[in-house]
Short mmCIF file of C-alpha atoms in Angstrom, two decimals:
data_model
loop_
_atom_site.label_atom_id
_atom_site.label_comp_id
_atom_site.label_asym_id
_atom_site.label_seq_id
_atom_site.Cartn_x
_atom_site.Cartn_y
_atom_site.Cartn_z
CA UNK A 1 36.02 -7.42 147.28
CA UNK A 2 34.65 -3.88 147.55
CA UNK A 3 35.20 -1.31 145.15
CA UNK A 4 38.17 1.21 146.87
CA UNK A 5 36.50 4.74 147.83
CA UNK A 6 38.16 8.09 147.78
CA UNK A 7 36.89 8.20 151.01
CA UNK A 8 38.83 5.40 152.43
CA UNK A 9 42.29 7.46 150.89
CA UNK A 10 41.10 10.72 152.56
CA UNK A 11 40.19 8.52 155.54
CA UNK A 12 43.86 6.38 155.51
CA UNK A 13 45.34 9.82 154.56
CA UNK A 14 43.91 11.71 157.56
CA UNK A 15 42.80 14.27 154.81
CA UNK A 16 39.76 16.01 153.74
CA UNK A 17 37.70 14.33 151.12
CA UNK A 18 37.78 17.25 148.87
CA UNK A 19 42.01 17.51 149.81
CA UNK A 20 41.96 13.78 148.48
CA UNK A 21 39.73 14.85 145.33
CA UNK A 22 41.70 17.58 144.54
CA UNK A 23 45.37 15.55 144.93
CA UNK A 24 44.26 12.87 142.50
CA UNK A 25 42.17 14.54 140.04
CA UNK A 26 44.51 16.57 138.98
CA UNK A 27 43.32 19.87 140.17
CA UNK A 28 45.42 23.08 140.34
CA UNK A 29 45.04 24.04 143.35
CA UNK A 30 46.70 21.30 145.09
CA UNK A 31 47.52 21.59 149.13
CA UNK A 32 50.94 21.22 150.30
CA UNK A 33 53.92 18.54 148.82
CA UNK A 34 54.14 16.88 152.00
CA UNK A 35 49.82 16.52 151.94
CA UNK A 36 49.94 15.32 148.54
CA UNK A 37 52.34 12.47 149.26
CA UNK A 38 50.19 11.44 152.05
CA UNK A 39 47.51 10.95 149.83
CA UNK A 40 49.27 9.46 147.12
CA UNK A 41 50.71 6.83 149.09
CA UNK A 42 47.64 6.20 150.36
CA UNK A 43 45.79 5.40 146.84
CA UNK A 44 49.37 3.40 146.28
CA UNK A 45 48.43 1.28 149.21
CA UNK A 46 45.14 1.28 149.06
CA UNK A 47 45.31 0.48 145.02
CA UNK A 48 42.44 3.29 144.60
CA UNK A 49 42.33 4.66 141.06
CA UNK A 50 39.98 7.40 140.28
CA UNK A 51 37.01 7.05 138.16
CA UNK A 52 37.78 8.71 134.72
CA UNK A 53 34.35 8.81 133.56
CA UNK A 54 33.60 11.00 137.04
CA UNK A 55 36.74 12.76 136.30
CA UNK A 56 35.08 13.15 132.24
CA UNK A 57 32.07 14.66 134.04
CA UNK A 58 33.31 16.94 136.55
CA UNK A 59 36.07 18.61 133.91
CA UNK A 60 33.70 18.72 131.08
CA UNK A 61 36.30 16.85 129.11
CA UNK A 62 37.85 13.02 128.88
CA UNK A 63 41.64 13.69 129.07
CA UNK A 64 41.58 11.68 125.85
CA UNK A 65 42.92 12.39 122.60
CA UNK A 66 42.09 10.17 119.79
CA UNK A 67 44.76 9.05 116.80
CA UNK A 68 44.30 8.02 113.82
CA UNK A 69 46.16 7.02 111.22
CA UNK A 70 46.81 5.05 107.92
CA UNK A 71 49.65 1.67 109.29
CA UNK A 72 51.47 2.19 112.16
CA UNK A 73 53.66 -0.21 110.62
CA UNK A 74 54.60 2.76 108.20
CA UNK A 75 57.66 4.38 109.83
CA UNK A 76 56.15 7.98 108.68
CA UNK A 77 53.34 7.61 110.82
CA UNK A 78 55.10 5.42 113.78
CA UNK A 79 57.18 8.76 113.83
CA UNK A 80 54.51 10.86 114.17
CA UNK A 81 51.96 8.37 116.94
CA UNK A 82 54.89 7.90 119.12
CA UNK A 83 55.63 12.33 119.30
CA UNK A 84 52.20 12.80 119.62
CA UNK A 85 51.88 10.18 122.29
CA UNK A 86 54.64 11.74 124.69
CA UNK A 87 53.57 15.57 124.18
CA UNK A 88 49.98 14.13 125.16
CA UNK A 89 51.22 12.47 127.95
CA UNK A 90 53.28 15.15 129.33
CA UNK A 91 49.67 17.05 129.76
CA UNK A 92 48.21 14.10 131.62
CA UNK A 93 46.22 12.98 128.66
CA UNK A 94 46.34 9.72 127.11
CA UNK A 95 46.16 8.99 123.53
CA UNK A 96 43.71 6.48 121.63
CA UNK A 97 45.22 5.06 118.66
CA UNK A 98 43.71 3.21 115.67
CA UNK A 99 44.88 2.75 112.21
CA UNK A 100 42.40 2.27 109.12
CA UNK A 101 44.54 0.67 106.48
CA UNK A 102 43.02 3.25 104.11
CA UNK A 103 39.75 1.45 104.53
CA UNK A 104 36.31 4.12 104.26
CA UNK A 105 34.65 1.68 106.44
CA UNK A 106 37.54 0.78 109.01
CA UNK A 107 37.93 4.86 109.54
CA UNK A 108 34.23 5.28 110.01
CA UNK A 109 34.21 2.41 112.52
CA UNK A 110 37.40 4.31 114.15
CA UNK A 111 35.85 7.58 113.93
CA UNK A 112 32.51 6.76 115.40
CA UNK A 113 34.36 4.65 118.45
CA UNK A 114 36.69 7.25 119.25
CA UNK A 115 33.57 9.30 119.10
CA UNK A 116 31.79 7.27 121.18
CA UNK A 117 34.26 7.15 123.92
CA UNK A 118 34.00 11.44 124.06
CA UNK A 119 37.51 11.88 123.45
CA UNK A 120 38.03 15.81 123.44
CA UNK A 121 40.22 15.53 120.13
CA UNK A 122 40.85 13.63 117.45
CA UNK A 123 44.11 13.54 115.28
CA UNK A 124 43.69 12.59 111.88
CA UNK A 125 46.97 11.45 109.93
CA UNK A 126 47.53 11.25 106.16
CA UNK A 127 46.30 12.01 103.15
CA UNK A 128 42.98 9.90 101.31
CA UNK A 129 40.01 10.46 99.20
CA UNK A 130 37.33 7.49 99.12
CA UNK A 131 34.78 9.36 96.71
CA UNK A 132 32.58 12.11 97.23
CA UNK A 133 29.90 10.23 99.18
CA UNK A 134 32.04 8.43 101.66
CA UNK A 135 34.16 11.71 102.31
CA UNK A 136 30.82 13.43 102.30
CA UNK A 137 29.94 11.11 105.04
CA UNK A 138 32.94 11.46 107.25
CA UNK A 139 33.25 15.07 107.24
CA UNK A 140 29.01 15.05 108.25
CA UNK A 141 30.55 13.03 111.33
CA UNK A 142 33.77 15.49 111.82
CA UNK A 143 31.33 18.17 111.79
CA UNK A 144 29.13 17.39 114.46
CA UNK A 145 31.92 16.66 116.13
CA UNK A 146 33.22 19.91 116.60
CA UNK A 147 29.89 21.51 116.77
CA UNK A 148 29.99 19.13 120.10
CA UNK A 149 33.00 20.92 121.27
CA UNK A 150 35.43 18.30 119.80
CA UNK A 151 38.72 19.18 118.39
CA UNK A 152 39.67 18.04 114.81
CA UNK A 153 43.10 18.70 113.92
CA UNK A 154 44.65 17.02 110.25
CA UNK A 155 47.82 16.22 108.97
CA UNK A 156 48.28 15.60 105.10
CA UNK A 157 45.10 17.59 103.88
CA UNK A 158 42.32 19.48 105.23
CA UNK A 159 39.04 17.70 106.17
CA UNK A 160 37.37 20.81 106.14
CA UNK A 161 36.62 20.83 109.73
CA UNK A 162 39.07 22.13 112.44
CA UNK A 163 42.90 22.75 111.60
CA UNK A 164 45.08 20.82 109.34
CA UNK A 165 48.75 20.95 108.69
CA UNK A 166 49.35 20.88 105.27
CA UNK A 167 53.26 19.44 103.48
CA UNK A 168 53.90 21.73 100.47
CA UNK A 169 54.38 18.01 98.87
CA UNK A 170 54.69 19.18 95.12
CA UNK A 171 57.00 22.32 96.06
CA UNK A 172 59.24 19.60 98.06
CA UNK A 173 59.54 16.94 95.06
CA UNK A 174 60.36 19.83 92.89
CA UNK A 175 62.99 21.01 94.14
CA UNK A 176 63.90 16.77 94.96
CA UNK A 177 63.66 16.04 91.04
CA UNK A 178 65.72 19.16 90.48
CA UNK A 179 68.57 18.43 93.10
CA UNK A 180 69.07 15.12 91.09
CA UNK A 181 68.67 16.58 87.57
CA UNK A 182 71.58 19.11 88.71
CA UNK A 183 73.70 16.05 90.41
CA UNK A 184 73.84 14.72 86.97
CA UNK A 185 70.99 11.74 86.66
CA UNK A 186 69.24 12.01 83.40
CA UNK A 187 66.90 8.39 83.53
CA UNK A 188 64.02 8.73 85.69
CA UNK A 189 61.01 6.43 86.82
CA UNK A 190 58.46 7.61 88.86
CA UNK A 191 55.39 6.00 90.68
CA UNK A 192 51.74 6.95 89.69
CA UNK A 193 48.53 5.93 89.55
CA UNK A 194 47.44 5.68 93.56
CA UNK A 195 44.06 6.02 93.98
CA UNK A 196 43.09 7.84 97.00
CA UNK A 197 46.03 9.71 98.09
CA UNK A 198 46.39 12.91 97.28
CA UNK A 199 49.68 13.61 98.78
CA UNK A 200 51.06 10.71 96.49
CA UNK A 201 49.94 12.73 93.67
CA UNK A 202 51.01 15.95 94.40
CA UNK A 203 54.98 14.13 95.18
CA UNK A 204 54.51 12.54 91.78
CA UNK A 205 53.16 15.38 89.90
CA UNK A 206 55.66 18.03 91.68
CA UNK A 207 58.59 15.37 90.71
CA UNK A 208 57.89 15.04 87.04
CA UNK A 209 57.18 19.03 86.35
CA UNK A 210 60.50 19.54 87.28
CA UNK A 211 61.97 17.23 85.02
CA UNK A 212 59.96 18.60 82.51
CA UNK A 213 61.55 21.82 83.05
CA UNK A 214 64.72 19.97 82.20
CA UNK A 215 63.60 18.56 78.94
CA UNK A 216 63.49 14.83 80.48
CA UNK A 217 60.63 12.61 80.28
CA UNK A 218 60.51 9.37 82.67
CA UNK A 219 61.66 6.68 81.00
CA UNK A 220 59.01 4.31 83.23
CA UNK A 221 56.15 4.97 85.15
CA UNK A 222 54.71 2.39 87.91
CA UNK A 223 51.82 1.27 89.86
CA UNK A 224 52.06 0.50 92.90
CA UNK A 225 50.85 0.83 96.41
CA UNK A 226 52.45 2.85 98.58
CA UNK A 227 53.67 0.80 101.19
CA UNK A 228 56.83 -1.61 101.87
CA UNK A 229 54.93 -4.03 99.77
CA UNK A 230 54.28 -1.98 97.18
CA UNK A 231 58.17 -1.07 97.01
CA UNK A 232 58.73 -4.81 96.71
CA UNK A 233 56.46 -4.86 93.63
CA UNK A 234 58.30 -1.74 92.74
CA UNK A 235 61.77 -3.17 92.90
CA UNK A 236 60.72 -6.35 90.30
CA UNK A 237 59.37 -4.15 88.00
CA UNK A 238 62.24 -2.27 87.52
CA UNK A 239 64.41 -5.50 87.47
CA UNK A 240 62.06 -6.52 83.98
CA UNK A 241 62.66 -2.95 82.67
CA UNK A 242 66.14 -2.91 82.94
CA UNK A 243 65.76 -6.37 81.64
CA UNK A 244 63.81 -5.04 78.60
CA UNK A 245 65.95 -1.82 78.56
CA UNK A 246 68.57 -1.17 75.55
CA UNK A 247 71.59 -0.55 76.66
CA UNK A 248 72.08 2.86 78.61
CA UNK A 249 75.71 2.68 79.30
CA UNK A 250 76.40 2.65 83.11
CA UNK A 251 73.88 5.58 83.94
CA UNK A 252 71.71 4.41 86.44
CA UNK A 253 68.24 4.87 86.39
CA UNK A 254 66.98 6.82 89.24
CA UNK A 255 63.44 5.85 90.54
CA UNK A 256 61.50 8.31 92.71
CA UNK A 257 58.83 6.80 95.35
CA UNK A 258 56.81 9.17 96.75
CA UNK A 259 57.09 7.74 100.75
CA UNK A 260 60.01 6.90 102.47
CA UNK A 261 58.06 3.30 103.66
CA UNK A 262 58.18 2.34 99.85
CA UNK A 263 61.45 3.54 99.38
CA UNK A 264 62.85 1.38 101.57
CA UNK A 265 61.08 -1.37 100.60
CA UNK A 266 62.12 -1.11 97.07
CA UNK A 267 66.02 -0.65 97.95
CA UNK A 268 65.97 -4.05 100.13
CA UNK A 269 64.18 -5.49 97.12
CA UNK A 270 66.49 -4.71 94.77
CA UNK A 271 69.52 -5.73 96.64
CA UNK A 272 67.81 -8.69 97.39
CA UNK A 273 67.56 -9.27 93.76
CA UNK A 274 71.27 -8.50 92.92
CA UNK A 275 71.14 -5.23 91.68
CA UNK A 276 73.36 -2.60 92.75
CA UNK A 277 71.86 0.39 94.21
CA UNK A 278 73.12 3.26 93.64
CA UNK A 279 75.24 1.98 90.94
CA UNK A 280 72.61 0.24 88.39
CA UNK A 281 69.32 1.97 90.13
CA UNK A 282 69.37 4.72 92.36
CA UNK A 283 66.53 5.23 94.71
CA UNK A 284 64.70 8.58 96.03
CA UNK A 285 61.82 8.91 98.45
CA UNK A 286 59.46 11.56 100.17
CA UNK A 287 58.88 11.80 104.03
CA UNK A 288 62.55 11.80 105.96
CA UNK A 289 61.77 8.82 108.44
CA UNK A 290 63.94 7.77 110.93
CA UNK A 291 64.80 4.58 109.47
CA UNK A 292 66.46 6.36 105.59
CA UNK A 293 69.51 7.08 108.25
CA UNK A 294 69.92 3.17 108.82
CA UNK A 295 69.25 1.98 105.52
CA UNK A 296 72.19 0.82 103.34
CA UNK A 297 72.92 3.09 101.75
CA UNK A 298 71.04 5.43 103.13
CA UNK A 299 68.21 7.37 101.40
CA UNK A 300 68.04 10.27 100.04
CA UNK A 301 64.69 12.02 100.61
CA UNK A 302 62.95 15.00 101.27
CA UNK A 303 62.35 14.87 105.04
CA UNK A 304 59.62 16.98 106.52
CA UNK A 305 59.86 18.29 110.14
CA UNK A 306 57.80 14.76 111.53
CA UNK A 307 58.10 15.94 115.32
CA UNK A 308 57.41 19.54 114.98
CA UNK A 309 54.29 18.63 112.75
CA UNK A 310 53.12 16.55 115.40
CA UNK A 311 54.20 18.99 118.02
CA UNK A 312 52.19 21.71 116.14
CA UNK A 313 48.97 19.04 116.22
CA UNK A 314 49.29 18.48 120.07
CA UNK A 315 49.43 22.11 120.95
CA UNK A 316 46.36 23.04 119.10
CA UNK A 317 44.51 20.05 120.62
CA UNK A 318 45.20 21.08 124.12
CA UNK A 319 45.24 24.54 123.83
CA UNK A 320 42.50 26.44 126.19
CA UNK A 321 40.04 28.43 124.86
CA UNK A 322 41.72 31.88 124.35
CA UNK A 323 44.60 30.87 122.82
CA UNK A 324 46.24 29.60 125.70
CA UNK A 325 47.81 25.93 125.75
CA UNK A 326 47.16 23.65 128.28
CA UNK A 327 49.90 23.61 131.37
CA UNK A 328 52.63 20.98 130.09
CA UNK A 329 51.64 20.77 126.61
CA UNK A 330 54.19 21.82 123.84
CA UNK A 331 54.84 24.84 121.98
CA UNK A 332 55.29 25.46 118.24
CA UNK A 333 57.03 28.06 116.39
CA UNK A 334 58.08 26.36 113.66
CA UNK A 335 55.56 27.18 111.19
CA UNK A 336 53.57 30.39 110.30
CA UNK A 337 49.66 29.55 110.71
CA UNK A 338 46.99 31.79 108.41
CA UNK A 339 43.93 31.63 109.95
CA UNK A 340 40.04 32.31 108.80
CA UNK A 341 36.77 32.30 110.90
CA UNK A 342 34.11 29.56 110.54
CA UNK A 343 30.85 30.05 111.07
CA UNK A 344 29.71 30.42 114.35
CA UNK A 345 26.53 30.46 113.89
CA UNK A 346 26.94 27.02 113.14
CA UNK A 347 28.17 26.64 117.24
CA UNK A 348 31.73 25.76 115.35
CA UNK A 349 33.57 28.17 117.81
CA UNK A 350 37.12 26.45 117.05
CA UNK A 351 39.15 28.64 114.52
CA UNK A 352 39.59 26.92 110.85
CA UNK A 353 43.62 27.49 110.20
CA UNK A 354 46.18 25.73 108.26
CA UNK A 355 50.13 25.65 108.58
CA UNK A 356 52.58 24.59 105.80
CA UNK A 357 55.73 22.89 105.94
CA UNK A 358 58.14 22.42 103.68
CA UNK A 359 60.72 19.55 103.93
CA UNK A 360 64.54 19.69 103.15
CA UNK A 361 66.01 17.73 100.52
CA UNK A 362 68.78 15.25 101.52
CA UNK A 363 70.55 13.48 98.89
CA UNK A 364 72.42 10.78 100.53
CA UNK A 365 74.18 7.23 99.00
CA UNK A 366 71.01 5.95 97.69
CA UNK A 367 72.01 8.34 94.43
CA UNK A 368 75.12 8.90 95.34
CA UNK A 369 76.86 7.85 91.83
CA UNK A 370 75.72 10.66 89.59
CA UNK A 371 76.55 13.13 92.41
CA UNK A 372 80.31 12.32 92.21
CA UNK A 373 80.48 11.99 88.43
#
C-alpha cells in the first residue's frame, strides 16, 4: 500500500497544499479553527503522519530533546525524566531517554546516538567522573556539539560545555548533620568511598564537617554503592557493627546516606533484618524523592526542588535565541542564574551559566527518637 501524501489530506481536505503543510507542521501561522479541523480529520482518516525528518529539515531543528541519565530505576532521576518529559511535551517536542548505569562506555554510546539522531538538546543528569581521559573524551564530543548548534544543559555538575544546574550538596548536608546534632543524636555513620561521584562526596564531606564542628567523629564509615543495592549492603553492615558495638545504651546510631534511593534501601533492609528504625538505627538521606513520603517511617532528607530543577533545564533547552522561550515551554524563577560568555570565536554562541539550589532539610520519623528526647 502506498505511502499517504500531504497532498491526498489537502486534496480530501479541499485545502491548499501549503494550508495542509502549515496545519500539521506545526506552523504559527495557522488558517482558521474550523480549516484546521478539516485537515486534521483528514490526516485522522487518511492515517497520514508527517515526515519528521522533512519537518527536521525545513525547521532547522528535530523537535527532539535527548535525556540522559544514571538508572531510571533511581526515584531521584525517575522524578526528574518524567518533569522533563511533560514540560517537553507541552512544546511539541519529544524526549529521548537513555540511562548509562554510570558506565564511560554506555554514555559515550548514548551520547554519540542521541547525537546521531540530531536531537537539538541534550539533558545530562547526575554527577560522575570516569578519569581525565574518558571525561576528556566526552566533553571533546559535548563540545562539538554545541559548536553544531546543540544545546547542552547539566544537572549535578558542570561538563564545561553549555549550562548546568548545580545542588549546593555540601552546604545542604551541613546544615542536615547539624539539624540532627541539635535534635540530640550523638552516634553517627556515614557512607564514603564512591568512586566517581562527586556529588556523593561533597554530601559526605559537607555531613561530617559539621559534626566536626560539634566535636563528634563517626563512629563507622561504609562503602557502598549508591543505589538500593548498595543500601542493602549498607543495612548488613551496620547489623555486624552494632553486633560488634559495646554497649551504647539505647542511643541509636544515626547513619547518613548520601541519596534518598540508598536510603530507602537501607531502611527496608534493616527492618527486614529486625532492627528497629528509628529506635536502634536511625536513617538520613540526600535528594527529597517522592517515595521518603511513603516510606515507613518516612525519611528524613534534604529534598532539593526536583521539578523546578528540571523545569529550569527545559526552559533553557527550548528557549529561542534572544532569550526568549519557546511558545508552551515553562518558566523558571526559582533560582538566580550568574552567567559568563564563552568564546565565540569558537562558534559556541550559547551562553555558559550555572544556577544553584539549595534543598530544605526535613527531619521526619526515620530519626524521629532523638528529636523527642
Amino acid at each position: 500500500m502506498p505511502a499517504v501524501r500531504l497532498s491526498d489530506v489537502a486534496q480530501d481536505a479541499g485545502v491548499s497544499l501549503a494550508t495542509a503543510s502549515r496545519v500539521l507542521n506545526g506552523s504559527s501561522r495557522v488558517p482558521g479553527k474550523a480549516v484546521a479541523e478539516k485537515v486534521e480529520a483528514a490526516a485522522l482518516k487518511l492515517g497520514y503522519v508527517p515526515n519528521a525528518q522533512a519537518q527536521a529539515l525545513a525547521r532547522s531543528r528535530s523537535g527532539l530533546i535527548g535525556l540522559v541519565v544514571h538508572d531510571i530505576a533511581d526515584p531521584y532521576f525517575a522524578t526528574i525524566a518524567r518533569e522533563v518529559q511533560q514540560q517537553v511535551f507541552a512544546s511539541r517536542s519529544q524526549v529521548l531517554l537513555t540511562q548509562t548505569d554510570r558506565e564511560i562506555d554506555t554514555e559515550i554510546r548514548a551520547l554519540r546516538s542521541l547525537i546521531a539522531q540530531q536531537v537539538d538538546a541534550l539533558v545530562l543528569v547526575g554527577s560522575h567522573r570516569y578519569g581525565h581521559e574518558s571525561d576528556a573524551s566526552i566533553s571533546a564530543m559535548l563540545e562539538g556539539f554545541a559548536r553544531n548548534g546543540g544545546r547542552v544543559v547539566g544537572m549535578g555538575q558542570s561538563v564545561g560545555v553549555g549550562r548546568t544546574i548545580v545542588p549546593d550538596n555540601a552546604a545542604a548536608a551541613h546544615e542536615l548533620a547539624t539539624a540532627l546534632v541539635v535534635g540530640g543524636h550523638r552516634r553517627f555513620a556515614v557512607v564514603q568511598g564512591i568512586s566517581g561521584i562527586p556529588s556523593a562526596a561533597d554530601r559526605t564531606g559537607g555531613f561530617i564537617a559539621a559534626l566536626t564542628e560539634a566535636g563528634i567523629e563517626p563512629e563507622l564509615d561504609v562503602e557502598a554503592g549508591l543505589t538500593r543495592d548498595g543500601g542493602y549492603e549498607l543495612a548488613r553492615t551496620i547489623r555486624a557493627h552494632l553486633a560488634d558495638a559495646p554497649d551504647e545504651g539505647s542511643a541509636p546510631l544515626c547513619v547518613f546516606a548520601p541519596a534518598d534511593v540508598m536510603a530507602l534501601g537501607a531502611l527496608g533492609e534493616l527492618r527486614r533484618l529486625g532492627i528497629d528504625v528509628p529506635g536502634q538505627v536511625s536513617v538520613a538521606g540526600f535528594g527529597g524523592v517522592p517515595d521518603a513520603d511513603d516510606a515507613n517511617p518516612t525519611l528524613t532528607t534534604i529534598a532539593l526542588p526536583l521539578h523546578e530543577m528540571a523545569r529550569q533545564a527545559v526552559e533553557w533547552v527550548l528557549e529561542q535565541p534572544g532569550g526568549e522561550s519557546t511558545p508552551g515551554a515553562p518558566g523558571s524563577d526559582a533560582v538566580r542564574t550568574t552567567l559568563t560568555s564563552t568564546d565565540a570565536a569558537h562558534g559556541q554562541a550559547e551562553e555558559q551559566s550555572e544556577v544553584h539550589v539549595r534543598g530544605d532539610v526535613l527531619l521526619r520519623e526515620s530519626t524521629a527518637v532523638a528529636v523527642r528526647a
